Amino acid sequence: MEHVSNADLRAEADTVLARLVGDITGTARLREDQWRAIEALVADKRRALVVQRTGWGKSAVYFVATSLLRSRGSGPTVIVSPLLALMRNQVEAAARAGIHARTINSSNTEDWDAIQTEIAAGEVDVLLVSPERLNNPDFRDQVLPRLAAATGLLVVDEAHCISDWGHDFRPDYRRLRTMLGDLPPGVPVLATTATANARVTADVAEQLGTGGTSDALVLRGPLDRESLSLNVLALPDAAHRIAWLADHLDDLPGSGIIYTLTVAAAEEVTAFLRQRGHTVASYTGKTENADRQQAEDDLLNNKVKALVATSALGMGFDKPDLGFVVHLGSPSSPIAYYQQVGRAGRGVEHAEVLLLPGKEDEAIWQYFASLAFPSEDLVRRTLDVLSRTDGPMSLPALEPLVELRRSRLESMLKVLDVDGAVRRVKGGWVATGQPWTYEGERYEWVARQRAAEQQAMREYASTTGCRMEFLQRQLDDEAARRCGRCDNCAGARFTSDTSDASVDAARVDLGRAGVDVEPRRMWPTGLPAIGVNLKGRIPIGEQAAPGRALGRMSDIGWGNRLRPMLAPQAGDGPVPDDVARAVVGVLADWARGPGGWASGDADAPPRPVGVVTIASRTRPQLIGSLGSRIAEVGRLPLLGAVEYAHDASHISRSNSAQRLKALDGALVVPPDLQLALSQAQGPVLLVDDFTETGWTLAVAARMLRTAGAAGVLPLVLAVQG
């Protein structure tokens, strides 16, 4: 169809755009590339894949197309969108254009029936659903078929999530292939993303049915962001980095986002910046939904200078006047980095982007890399368990039988579901019996790609060339060229100057030791099924008391000191003096703190009467010397150690049930320790190197309590996470 023949449609589209952006003069006009996408969807009913930079206006394309299609009698638009934050923003945007939008997600199940009634009555123009809904059994089997039959336009937002070659692959997204297959002929489809290189673009196009078909349209534009000035600032250590933030945060334009790599770091940085007088809030995967929404609203309304966030604040957050994005630590992928910095500068002429890389970044990258797709043996074992079970198995029931943590197990099952080997039904998961092939070469290729992306981030931080051009080339942007704005093109915009007062305060803050260790109070479900006769609540008389750790492995304070010391490849040796002193400080603060045995509180527990260690095969000198130092400083007897049985096998770190199965019978309380406990008249300190799940401490505490200890107070160097 010739472009000129759609002049009336173009004029109508511009009118809708004016309403969408709040232009009362009616002078707003679609850009030519936006119009090409809308024309393909509305006039030609084609499928289109749009790869355009953040801020290009992808949402304008599908809202304008929705309005035009609805006025011509089409059914509602279905938008598959990854985050509730995006949904909230887009419902508000749609209302400006007179488009009635509703959402179906896990937080509004009570509204589903009413929403479906509105859809049937033709009252809903846009329905936004999360990818997870696509494979919810009720939604998939009851809602999705009717929805597919009525859909006038399908939109797949953040479509790079479909591709396991992409930086943010989500198995739930691949369920879209089922919906695409169920769409009536002639229903247009729009897929959008800002973060797809050539390989991901081809993969997404193929999966959406747009690759290799004569009526497909792929629109790929230049990815340069002319409002962004990219900068990298290398600082000596974590204390200097957060001190720099405290000194210079107010120099950054407007309000913005400070990204960290871990939840612990986000909480540490938030606390420090508040202490230094800045109005900031944290935003992580552990933040409650209501608090997340409040934090988003506060940033949108400039009530905070910054949100200190993990990648939980990523795709979909839309604040046109966001003035800066700072990364305290490098993401492991330049594509993910491009996406996150793209939050800034959408509606302002200038925004600052700053990377403050840290020495701990690579250890964090390696941790997340360890969560890759499981080995074929583990996958086959899971399929075998499901195939031998009558009826569906829930995750809690399946977990004890498979050596995978629940999050990895669920992610693996989603991939197997897409591949047709299992199916999610009411009550859990079932094996389909369909043949399935482990694509080891593909998984290895993806792992190599991840390693290449990590190397690219090292090169980005150290390059003397144009930083924007570097990111564009990582995204296979043929229009990549020098930007003229980054620190390497235009000169450094920031110095490393930090005040002594801020650095000293940061060192004190990061050096502050002590993390609570909450005891386990319930045994995991499914233990009797694997031969461990434990279930329900752990009796009070067999529980450990709340304990303490020196620090978290994932924080940027003590974590940076503890990670190399406790790494699997680290050698053994006596506890370093600085670490021992810090542990003694934690013990003193614990004793004097609220509820501590030296606090004077009426209900305070009695003072510990001895020290017990947990024997270690890998770090016997470290644990032994730590127990001795604590006993010496605290003037307590070193009562002995909980030992491993000679025939104890390797203790699994996969999930709680498997760990407890391995611990069952693996620990023993030697006779001399039993005698000492029977004579002791009070609680004991239980000393170990670190705790990941809390189950070794729980089992050891139960044994010590049974042997006569009046209480068990865990004290460890580090907690994982």
XYZ file of C-alpha atoms in Angstrom:
721
model
C 0.000 0.000 0.000
C 1.446 3.381 -0.997
C 2.311 5.758 1.835
C 0.374 8.681 0.252
C -2.867 6.662 0.206
C -2.923 6.722 3.982
C -2.914 10.505 4.435
C -6.207 10.457 6.341
C -4.998 7.641 8.567
C -1.783 9.553 9.243
C -3.740 12.665 10.232
C -5.929 10.605 12.564
C -2.836 9.026 14.091
C -1.281 12.438 14.775
C -4.486 13.555 16.504
C -4.326 10.525 18.829
C -0.644 11.245 19.529
C -1.488 14.815 20.552
C -3.989 13.495 23.115
C -1.489 10.914 24.345
C 1.267 13.443 25.034
C -1.097 16.106 26.342
C -0.508 18.520 23.440
C -3.561 20.807 23.553
C -2.361 22.696 20.453
C -2.704 19.510 18.375
C 0.636 20.121 16.662
C 2.342 16.892 17.796
C 3.434 14.703 14.905
C 4.635 11.144 14.715
C 8.157 10.635 13.488
C 8.481 8.884 10.165
C 9.746 5.619 11.666
C 6.906 5.588 14.221
C 4.406 6.105 11.429
C 5.903 3.246 9.400
C 5.284 0.872 12.303
C 1.718 2.109 12.849
C 0.936 1.917 9.130
C 2.174 -1.682 9.019
C -0.009 -2.656 11.978
C -3.207 -0.768 11.149
C -3.321 -0.521 7.361
C -1.461 -3.691 6.427
C -2.161 -5.924 9.490
C 1.452 -7.058 9.487
C 3.765 -8.351 12.184
C 6.545 -5.971 13.126
C 9.653 -6.065 15.298
C 10.835 -2.634 16.426
C 14.362 -2.316 17.862
C 14.799 1.298 18.858
C 16.645 3.195 21.580
C 15.008 3.949 24.913
C 12.959 7.107 24.694
C 12.223 6.591 20.982
C 8.489 6.306 21.649
C 7.619 2.635 21.306
C 4.608 2.964 23.623
C 3.242 5.751 21.404
C 3.234 3.283 18.504
C 1.064 0.714 20.213
C -1.282 3.176 21.899
C -1.893 5.106 18.674
C -2.302 1.840 16.758
C -4.758 0.640 19.413
C -6.897 3.743 19.078
C -6.984 3.453 15.287
C -7.732 -0.275 15.316
C -10.467 0.056 17.954
C -12.178 2.793 15.945
C -12.268 0.336 13.040
C -13.938 -2.414 15.071
C -10.931 -4.463 16.173
C -10.807 -6.236 19.508
C -8.714 -5.064 22.448
C -4.937 -4.815 22.369
C -3.101 -7.304 24.589
C 0.259 -6.064 25.874
C 2.610 -8.571 27.486
C 4.669 -6.458 29.834
C 7.357 -7.562 32.298
C 6.908 -5.366 35.349
C 4.052 -3.909 37.348
C 5.861 -0.554 37.335
C 5.549 -0.475 33.568
C 1.896 -1.443 33.773
C 1.094 1.388 36.165
C 2.877 3.942 33.963
C 1.179 2.716 30.818
C -2.349 2.595 32.216
C -1.955 6.275 33.130
C -0.526 7.124 29.686
C -3.360 5.327 27.905
C -5.991 7.258 29.855
C -4.639 10.520 28.461
C -5.497 9.324 24.969
C -8.967 8.161 25.976
C -7.863 4.523 25.973
C -9.322 2.348 28.737
C -6.579 0.001 29.960
C -6.759 -2.753 32.569
C -4.207 -5.181 33.959
C -4.319 -8.839 34.920
C -1.520 -9.797 37.292
C -0.884 -11.601 40.548
C -1.714 -8.540 42.671
C -5.317 -8.074 41.452
C -6.791 -11.585 41.182
C -9.979 -10.360 42.838
C -10.599 -8.123 39.799
C -10.118 -10.787 37.110
C -13.774 -11.746 36.739
C -14.878 -8.118 36.465
C -12.131 -7.378 33.919
C -13.138 -10.349 31.774
C -16.748 -9.147 31.895
C -15.608 -5.694 30.739
C -13.604 -7.283 27.906
C -16.623 -9.294 26.782
C -18.714 -6.100 26.821
C -16.152 -4.309 24.639
C -15.271 -1.810 27.362
C -11.535 -2.557 27.542
C -9.214 -1.141 24.876
C -5.920 -2.426 26.290
C -5.228 -5.387 28.551
C -1.762 -5.615 30.086
C -0.627 -9.006 31.359
C 2.650 -10.154 32.871
C 4.510 -12.969 31.108
C 4.054 -15.173 34.182
C 0.274 -15.103 33.610
C 0.706 -16.846 30.257
C 1.459 -20.150 31.932
C -0.725 -19.851 34.986
C -2.994 -22.913 34.555
C -6.304 -21.057 35.063
C -5.262 -18.154 32.865
C -3.668 -20.350 30.179
C -6.552 -22.804 29.915
C -9.571 -20.548 30.521
C -8.706 -16.925 29.794
C -5.964 -17.096 27.162
C -7.889 -18.958 24.414
C -10.811 -16.495 24.581
C -8.405 -13.593 24.756
C -6.452 -14.774 21.713
C -9.687 -15.139 19.739
C -10.768 -11.576 20.577
C -7.401 -9.799 20.325
C -7.105 -6.950 17.855
C -3.380 -6.330 18.364
C -0.754 -8.287 20.308
C 2.170 -6.301 21.720
C 5.256 -7.958 23.186
C 7.138 -5.322 25.173
C 10.818 -5.854 26.122
C 10.845 -8.635 23.536
C 14.536 -9.465 24.053
C 13.310 -11.482 27.066
C 12.092 -14.117 24.612
C 15.615 -14.947 23.508
C 17.935 -17.039 25.630
C 20.756 -15.309 23.725
C 19.585 -12.044 25.315
C 20.786 -10.617 28.621
C 17.455 -11.039 30.388
C 15.957 -14.289 29.107
C 12.663 -15.219 30.799
C 11.175 -18.638 30.068
C 7.624 -17.371 30.665
C 7.984 -15.061 27.686
C 8.456 -17.965 25.291
C 4.898 -19.079 26.064
C 3.941 -16.325 23.636
C 4.528 -18.767 20.796
C 1.371 -20.591 21.904
C -0.642 -17.381 21.870
C 0.753 -16.432 18.464
C -0.353 -19.776 17.110
C -3.869 -19.222 18.441
C -4.318 -15.746 16.951
C -6.850 -15.524 14.099
C -5.331 -14.763 10.665
C -4.652 -11.088 10.041
C -4.180 -10.004 13.663
C -1.186 -7.650 13.743
C 1.670 -8.248 16.186
C 4.179 -5.696 17.471
C 7.350 -6.686 19.350
C 9.498 -3.925 20.839
C 12.864 -3.709 22.573
C 15.745 -1.300 22.981
C 18.355 -3.896 23.868
C 18.821 -6.471 21.128
C 21.955 -7.111 19.129
C 21.755 -8.710 15.693
C 21.664 -12.283 17.056
C 18.842 -11.514 19.508
C 16.920 -9.563 16.868
C 17.015 -12.534 14.479
C 16.064 -14.980 17.230
C 13.114 -12.888 18.451
C 11.899 -12.328 14.893
C 11.991 -16.064 14.238
C 10.180 -16.944 17.453
C 7.472 -14.372 16.796
C 6.932 -15.707 13.309
C 8.291 -12.542 11.742
C 11.530 -13.980 10.460
C 11.725 -15.151 6.897
C 8.123 -14.227 6.008
C 7.356 -11.931 3.114
C 5.030 -9.638 5.075
C 7.355 -9.085 8.037
C 8.668 -5.656 8.989
C 11.800 -5.212 11.099
C 12.489 -1.598 12.050
C 15.891 -1.117 13.612
C 17.070 2.407 14.344
C 20.273 4.003 15.617
C 20.803 3.543 19.346
C 22.758 6.681 20.192
C 21.187 8.686 23.026
C 22.078 12.307 22.348
C 21.032 13.460 25.821
C 23.417 11.142 27.680
C 26.975 11.940 28.742
C 28.724 8.681 29.666
C 31.493 8.742 32.272
C 33.628 6.234 34.190
C 35.363 7.148 37.434
C 37.870 4.719 38.961
C 38.166 5.107 42.732
C 40.410 3.153 45.124
C 37.847 1.242 47.161
C 34.243 1.014 48.313
C 34.710 3.677 50.978
C 35.921 6.210 48.404
C 33.058 5.334 46.051
C 30.245 5.899 48.535
C 32.075 8.927 49.944
C 32.229 10.361 46.410
C 28.483 9.839 46.083
C 27.870 11.606 49.388
C 30.022 14.569 48.341
C 28.769 14.912 44.758
C 25.192 13.614 44.677
C 23.760 17.126 44.856
C 25.941 18.159 41.898
C 24.106 15.728 39.620
C 21.147 17.183 37.699
C 17.596 16.589 38.873
C 16.781 13.261 40.451
C 17.999 9.855 39.371
C 18.883 6.253 40.082
C 21.930 4.754 41.800
C 22.214 1.099 40.757
C 23.992 -1.476 42.927
C 24.677 -5.133 42.136
C 23.223 -6.621 45.334
C 20.426 -6.021 47.811
C 22.934 -5.719 50.666
C 24.860 -2.990 48.837
C 21.649 -1.072 48.079
C 20.709 -1.095 51.746
C 24.222 -0.089 52.858
C 24.450 2.805 50.405
C 20.952 4.048 51.237
C 21.732 4.085 54.958
C 25.035 5.913 54.436
C 23.636 8.570 52.096
C 20.766 9.245 54.487
C 23.259 9.562 57.313
C 25.099 12.176 55.218
C 21.918 14.197 54.756
C 20.620 13.000 51.380
C 16.989 12.150 50.666
C 17.173 8.704 49.092
C 15.227 5.428 49.237
C 16.148 1.831 48.482
C 14.392 -0.289 45.861
C 15.235 -3.989 45.623
C 13.658 -7.375 45.058
C 13.073 -7.545 48.816
C 11.157 -4.259 48.938
C 7.454 -4.747 49.648
C 5.116 -3.904 46.750
C 3.533 -0.972 48.583
C 6.962 0.438 49.455
C 8.097 -0.031 45.851
C 5.152 1.939 44.544
C 5.756 4.673 47.112
C 9.431 4.846 46.112
C 8.524 5.065 42.420
C 6.005 7.824 43.127
C 8.537 9.738 45.229
C 11.079 9.609 42.409
C 8.514 10.523 39.763
C 7.486 13.547 41.849
C 11.089 14.506 42.715
C 10.526 13.948 46.440
C 13.802 12.013 46.613
C 17.148 12.816 45.055
C 17.664 9.195 44.068
C 16.471 5.636 44.381
C 19.291 3.277 45.335
C 18.200 0.227 43.389
C 19.110 -3.211 42.158
C 18.059 -4.368 38.704
C 14.566 -4.827 40.196
C 14.105 -1.222 39.023
C 14.793 -1.810 35.370
C 12.574 -2.377 32.395
C 9.558 -0.182 32.212
C 10.240 2.564 34.750
C 9.463 5.751 32.870
C 10.449 9.184 34.190
C 11.129 11.498 31.229
C 13.115 14.032 33.263
C 15.389 11.551 35.054
C 18.634 13.493 35.296
C 21.232 10.853 36.094
C 22.030 7.172 36.449
C 25.005 6.110 38.556
C 26.201 2.502 38.764
C 28.023 1.567 41.951
C 29.573 -1.536 40.424
C 29.518 -2.779 36.838
C 26.673 -4.914 35.498
C 28.002 -8.041 33.787
C 26.604 -7.136 30.355
C 27.013 -3.981 28.242
C 23.538 -4.654 26.852
C 22.017 -4.657 30.343
C 24.068 -1.549 31.121
C 22.747 0.249 28.038
C 19.205 -0.606 29.070
C 19.622 0.682 32.617
C 21.336 3.943 31.673
C 18.547 4.429 29.125
C 16.212 5.286 31.995
C 17.849 8.747 32.032
C 17.497 11.691 29.701
C 14.319 10.732 27.870
C 12.666 14.126 28.160
C 15.579 16.442 29.013
C 18.416 17.740 26.872
C 21.190 16.513 29.164
C 21.605 13.668 31.672
C 24.686 12.321 33.394
C 25.613 8.637 33.342
C 28.420 7.513 35.619
C 29.994 4.103 36.268
C 31.965 3.555 39.479
C 33.409 0.045 39.038
C 34.499 -1.987 42.065
C 36.930 -4.809 42.758
C 34.073 -6.944 44.059
C 32.117 -6.805 40.783
C 33.613 -9.940 39.279
C 32.898 -12.088 42.346
C 29.265 -11.042 42.083
C 29.228 -11.812 38.340
C 30.551 -15.305 39.083
C 27.858 -15.928 41.673
C 25.068 -15.097 39.238
C 26.790 -17.113 36.499
C 26.592 -20.155 38.801
C 22.791 -20.039 38.451
C 22.895 -21.101 34.780
C 20.789 -23.938 33.347
C 21.437 -27.163 35.331
C 23.405 -30.172 34.107
C 21.713 -32.827 32.008
C 21.927 -35.293 34.907
C 19.879 -33.028 37.178
C 17.336 -32.323 34.439
C 16.906 -36.022 33.638
C 16.554 -36.819 37.327
C 13.757 -34.264 37.647
C 11.935 -35.646 34.618
C 12.311 -39.155 36.023
C 10.806 -38.138 39.374
C 7.843 -36.496 37.652
C 7.306 -39.450 35.317
C 7.135 -41.899 38.246
C 4.587 -39.843 40.175
C 0.829 -40.164 39.877
C -0.641 -36.699 39.466
C 1.016 -33.288 39.681
C 3.864 -32.460 42.049
C 4.159 -29.053 43.676
C 7.522 -27.328 43.968
C 7.742 -27.991 47.748
C 7.049 -31.700 47.144
C 9.501 -31.947 44.234
C 12.319 -29.955 45.806
C 13.405 -32.615 48.364
C 13.825 -35.126 45.536
C 16.018 -32.940 43.299
C 19.320 -31.289 44.190
C 18.299 -27.800 43.069
C 17.213 -24.754 44.967
C 13.607 -23.823 44.483
C 14.276 -20.738 42.333
C 16.543 -22.713 39.955
C 14.157 -25.660 39.954
C 11.220 -23.444 38.999
C 13.208 -21.700 36.263
C 14.303 -25.078 34.849
C 10.712 -26.378 34.863
C 9.562 -23.298 32.941
C 12.135 -24.009 30.235
C 11.078 -27.658 30.118
C 7.452 -26.517 29.880
C 8.232 -24.374 26.853
C 10.142 -27.311 25.361
C 7.101 -29.566 25.888
C 8.710 -31.994 28.353
C 6.582 -30.942 31.351
C 3.355 -29.069 31.852
C 2.182 -26.841 34.652
C -1.282 -27.801 35.852
C -3.404 -27.146 38.924
C -1.514 -28.555 41.860
C 1.936 -28.457 40.313
C 3.895 -30.026 37.454
C 3.522 -33.207 35.414
C 5.769 -34.913 32.870
C 4.288 -35.073 29.362
C 6.290 -38.086 28.217
C 7.339 -36.194 25.099
C 10.934 -36.760 23.943
C 13.315 -34.048 25.055
C 16.893 -33.263 24.054
C 19.417 -31.534 26.296
C 20.904 -28.784 24.141
C 24.291 -28.776 25.815
C 26.060 -27.008 22.969
C 23.547 -24.151 23.051
C 23.821 -23.772 26.832
C 27.615 -23.759 26.558
C 27.406 -21.168 23.774
C 25.233 -18.963 25.977
C 27.763 -19.347 28.825
C 30.553 -18.269 26.466
C 28.473 -15.286 25.405
C 28.053 -14.311 29.068
C 31.828 -14.529 29.537
C 32.337 -12.364 26.433
C 29.875 -9.802 27.803
C 31.820 -9.660 31.082
C 35.023 -9.029 29.135
C 33.241 -6.289 27.203
C 32.315 -4.557 30.468
C 35.961 -4.654 31.563
C 36.883 -3.076 28.224
C 34.122 -0.472 28.519
C 35.508 0.671 31.870
C 39.061 0.959 30.529
C 38.556 2.105 26.931
C 40.039 5.374 25.756
C 37.601 5.455 22.846
C 34.067 6.795 22.693
C 31.916 5.066 25.303
C 28.584 5.503 23.508
C 30.090 4.156 20.309
C 31.398 1.179 22.296
C 27.895 0.364 23.615
C 26.337 0.816 20.182
C 28.816 -1.614 18.649
C 27.996 -4.135 21.368
C 24.401 -3.875 20.139
C 25.483 -4.259 16.491
C 24.337 -0.736 15.672
C 25.587 0.064 12.184
C 25.166 3.783 12.906
C 27.734 3.680 15.756
C 30.055 6.678 15.742
C 31.834 8.994 18.207
C 29.288 10.801 20.363
C 31.333 13.884 21.248
C 29.815 13.957 24.751
C 31.370 11.192 26.887
C 34.418 11.709 29.090
C 36.726 10.270 26.442
C 35.311 12.481 23.687
C 34.787 15.735 25.569
C 37.017 15.391 28.607
C 36.297 14.177 32.128
C 33.265 15.843 33.683
C 33.980 14.564 37.187
C 37.083 14.442 39.365
C 37.848 11.831 41.980
C 37.983 14.451 44.731
C 36.416 13.298 47.988
C 36.502 14.972 51.352
C 38.456 13.366 54.158
C 35.375 13.631 56.366
C 33.240 11.633 53.941
C 35.908 8.972 53.392
C 36.415 8.604 57.153
C 32.654 8.350 57.682
C 32.387 5.781 54.893
C 35.193 3.681 56.384
C 33.466 3.727 59.765
C 30.131 2.859 58.203
C 31.444 0.042 56.013
C 33.626 -1.201 58.863
C 30.654 -1.453 61.186
C 30.382 -5.127 61.937
C 27.411 -7.222 62.858
C 24.528 -8.849 61.013
C 21.614 -10.693 62.597
C 21.394 -14.429 61.947
C 17.806 -15.576 62.254
C 17.413 -19.177 63.419
C 15.457 -21.795 61.523
C 12.102 -22.445 63.170
C 10.373 -24.812 60.708
C 11.658 -27.951 59.004
C 11.204 -27.879 55.211
C 8.324 -29.847 53.756
C 8.815 -33.259 52.213
C 11.586 -34.577 54.497
C 9.802 -37.867 55.392
C 9.605 -38.643 51.658
C 13.423 -38.770 51.521
C 13.867 -40.711 54.745
C 14.386 -37.852 57.199
C 11.848 -38.088 60.000
C 11.455 -34.381 60.707
C 8.510 -32.142 59.956
C 6.618 -29.109 61.158
C 7.864 -26.633 63.748
C 11.214 -27.186 65.407
C 10.495 -27.468 69.150
C 11.586 -24.379 71.089
C 13.836 -26.523 73.230
C 15.715 -27.716 70.130
C 16.096 -24.378 68.328
C 19.118 -22.130 68.116
C 18.702 -18.627 69.485
C 19.083 -15.598 67.183
C 22.755 -15.243 66.305
C 25.258 -12.844 64.795
C 27.634 -12.671 61.844
C 30.529 -10.340 61.160
C 29.096 -9.398 57.739
C 27.337 -10.456 54.546
C 29.262 -11.998 51.680
C 27.404 -9.689 49.281
C 27.964 -6.357 50.999
C 30.632 -3.847 50.038
C 31.964 -3.420 53.562
C 33.031 -6.587 55.361
C 31.896 -8.614 52.368
C 34.915 -7.393 50.409
C 37.184 -8.653 53.206
C 35.390 -11.954 53.762
C 34.744 -13.069 50.157
C 38.383 -13.831 49.237
C 39.051 -15.344 52.663
C 36.097 -17.758 52.396
C 36.285 -18.478 48.663
C 36.396 -22.207 47.772
C 39.930 -21.872 46.420
C 41.222 -19.899 49.426
C 43.784 -21.615 51.610
C 43.410 -22.376 55.297
C 45.165 -20.515 58.090
C 44.648 -18.866 61.473
C 41.997 -16.176 61.665
C 43.536 -12.783 60.699
C 43.934 -10.347 63.575
C 41.666 -7.675 62.092
C 38.895 -10.218 61.552
C 39.280 -11.637 65.056
C 39.124 -8.157 66.591
C 36.011 -7.358 64.594
C 34.304 -10.582 65.716
C 35.098 -9.733 69.326
C 33.526 -6.313 68.703
C 30.404 -7.964 67.315
C 30.259 -10.186 70.412
C 30.602 -7.169 72.712
C 27.890 -5.211 70.890
C 25.659 -8.279 70.965
C 26.123 -8.654 74.726
C 25.384 -5.000 75.459
C 22.619 -4.556 72.876
C 18.867 -4.866 73.436
C 18.134 -8.260 74.926
C 21.857 -9.099 75.259
C 23.143 -10.957 78.284
C 25.067 -7.886 79.495
C 22.294 -5.396 78.682
C 20.707 -5.428 82.107
C 17.285 -6.163 80.596
C 14.998 -8.045 82.934
C 14.405 -10.816 80.422
C 17.991 -10.969 79.113
C 19.383 -14.507 78.659
C 22.209 -15.726 80.860
C 25.822 -15.152 79.822
C 27.333 -17.872 77.598
C 29.310 -20.391 79.611
C 31.437 -21.856 76.838
C 32.447 -21.966 73.171
C 31.726 -24.815 70.759
C 32.989 -24.888 67.168
C 31.722 -26.809 64.137
C 34.541 -28.844 62.684
C 35.628 -27.972 59.150
C 37.230 -30.195 56.537
C 38.370 -27.231 54.441
C 39.223 -24.591 57.092
C 40.143 -26.380 60.344
C 42.814 -23.812 61.269
C 40.494 -20.880 60.627
C 37.614 -22.267 62.685
C 39.824 -23.648 65.429
C 41.749 -20.398 65.877
C 38.551 -18.329 65.747
C 36.982 -20.435 68.511
C 40.158 -20.184 70.591
C 40.395 -16.386 70.203
C 36.748 -15.919 71.201
C 37.186 -18.208 74.212
C 40.372 -16.407 75.266
C 38.985 -12.879 74.995
C 35.646 -13.849 76.544
C 37.345 -15.832 79.312
C 35.236 -18.827 78.411
C 36.210 -22.473 78.199
C 36.547 -23.981 74.719
C 34.296 -26.971 75.270
C 35.003 -28.820 72.036
C 33.674 -29.233 68.511
C 30.683 -30.762 66.771
C 32.448 -33.257 64.515
C 31.641 -34.811 61.156
C 31.152 -38.574 61.117
C 34.003 -40.382 59.360
C 31.679 -41.688 56.649
C 29.817 -38.416 56.123
C 29.444 -37.632 52.442
C 29.728 -34.202 50.855
C 27.102 -31.861 52.265
C 24.863 -30.687 49.442
C 24.362 -26.948 49.051
C 21.564 -27.331 46.535
C 18.368 -26.861 48.566
C 17.132 -27.118 52.123
C 15.715 -30.642 51.939
C 18.755 -32.110 50.199
C 21.060 -30.334 52.623
C 19.186 -31.789 55.594
C 19.235 -35.230 54.026
C 23.022 -34.981 53.722
C 23.329 -33.628 57.280
C 21.198 -36.456 58.702
C 23.697 -38.577 60.640
C 26.638 -36.553 59.338
C 27.293 -34.612 62.564
C 28.193 -36.074 65.936
C 28.676 -34.636 69.428
C 31.773 -36.412 70.804
C 31.582 -37.920 74.329
C 33.907 -35.323 75.872
C 31.752 -32.505 74.507
C 28.597 -34.251 75.749
C 30.139 -34.447 79.227
C 31.129 -30.767 79.151
C 27.627 -29.744 78.074
C 26.009 -31.802 80.823
C 28.133 -29.967 83.373
C 27.708 -26.490 81.865
C 25.096 -24.292 83.467
C 24.074 -22.012 80.619
C 24.039 -21.368 76.875
C 27.018 -21.847 74.574
C 28.379 -19.898 71.633
C 28.385 -22.010 68.443
C 31.151 -20.820 66.098
C 31.398 -21.506 62.340
C 32.914 -19.807 59.297
C 29.735 -18.909 57.392
C 26.113 -19.852 57.002
C 24.246 -20.065 53.724
C 20.951 -21.790 54.478
C 21.109 -21.947 58.280
C 20.570 -25.707 58.343
C 24.015 -26.756 59.585
C 23.573 -24.364 62.502
C 20.042 -25.644 63.101
C 21.080 -29.315 63.128
C 24.143 -28.671 65.294
C 22.095 -26.570 67.711
C 19.453 -29.297 67.980
C 22.137 -31.851 68.819
C 23.761 -29.577 71.397
C 20.409 -28.805 73.033
C 19.591 -32.516 73.150
C 23.005 -33.156 74.721
C 22.247 -30.735 77.539
C 23.078 -27.201 76.373
C 20.695 -24.671 77.944
C 20.847 -22.563 74.775
C 22.860 -22.159 71.571
C 23.977 -18.748 70.271
C 25.375 -18.980 66.696
C 28.339 -16.731 65.862
C 29.739 -16.885 62.298
C 32.046 -14.836 60.140
C 29.649 -14.383 57.231
C 26.153 -14.971 55.972
C 25.671 -15.743 52.293
C 23.475 -13.257 50.451
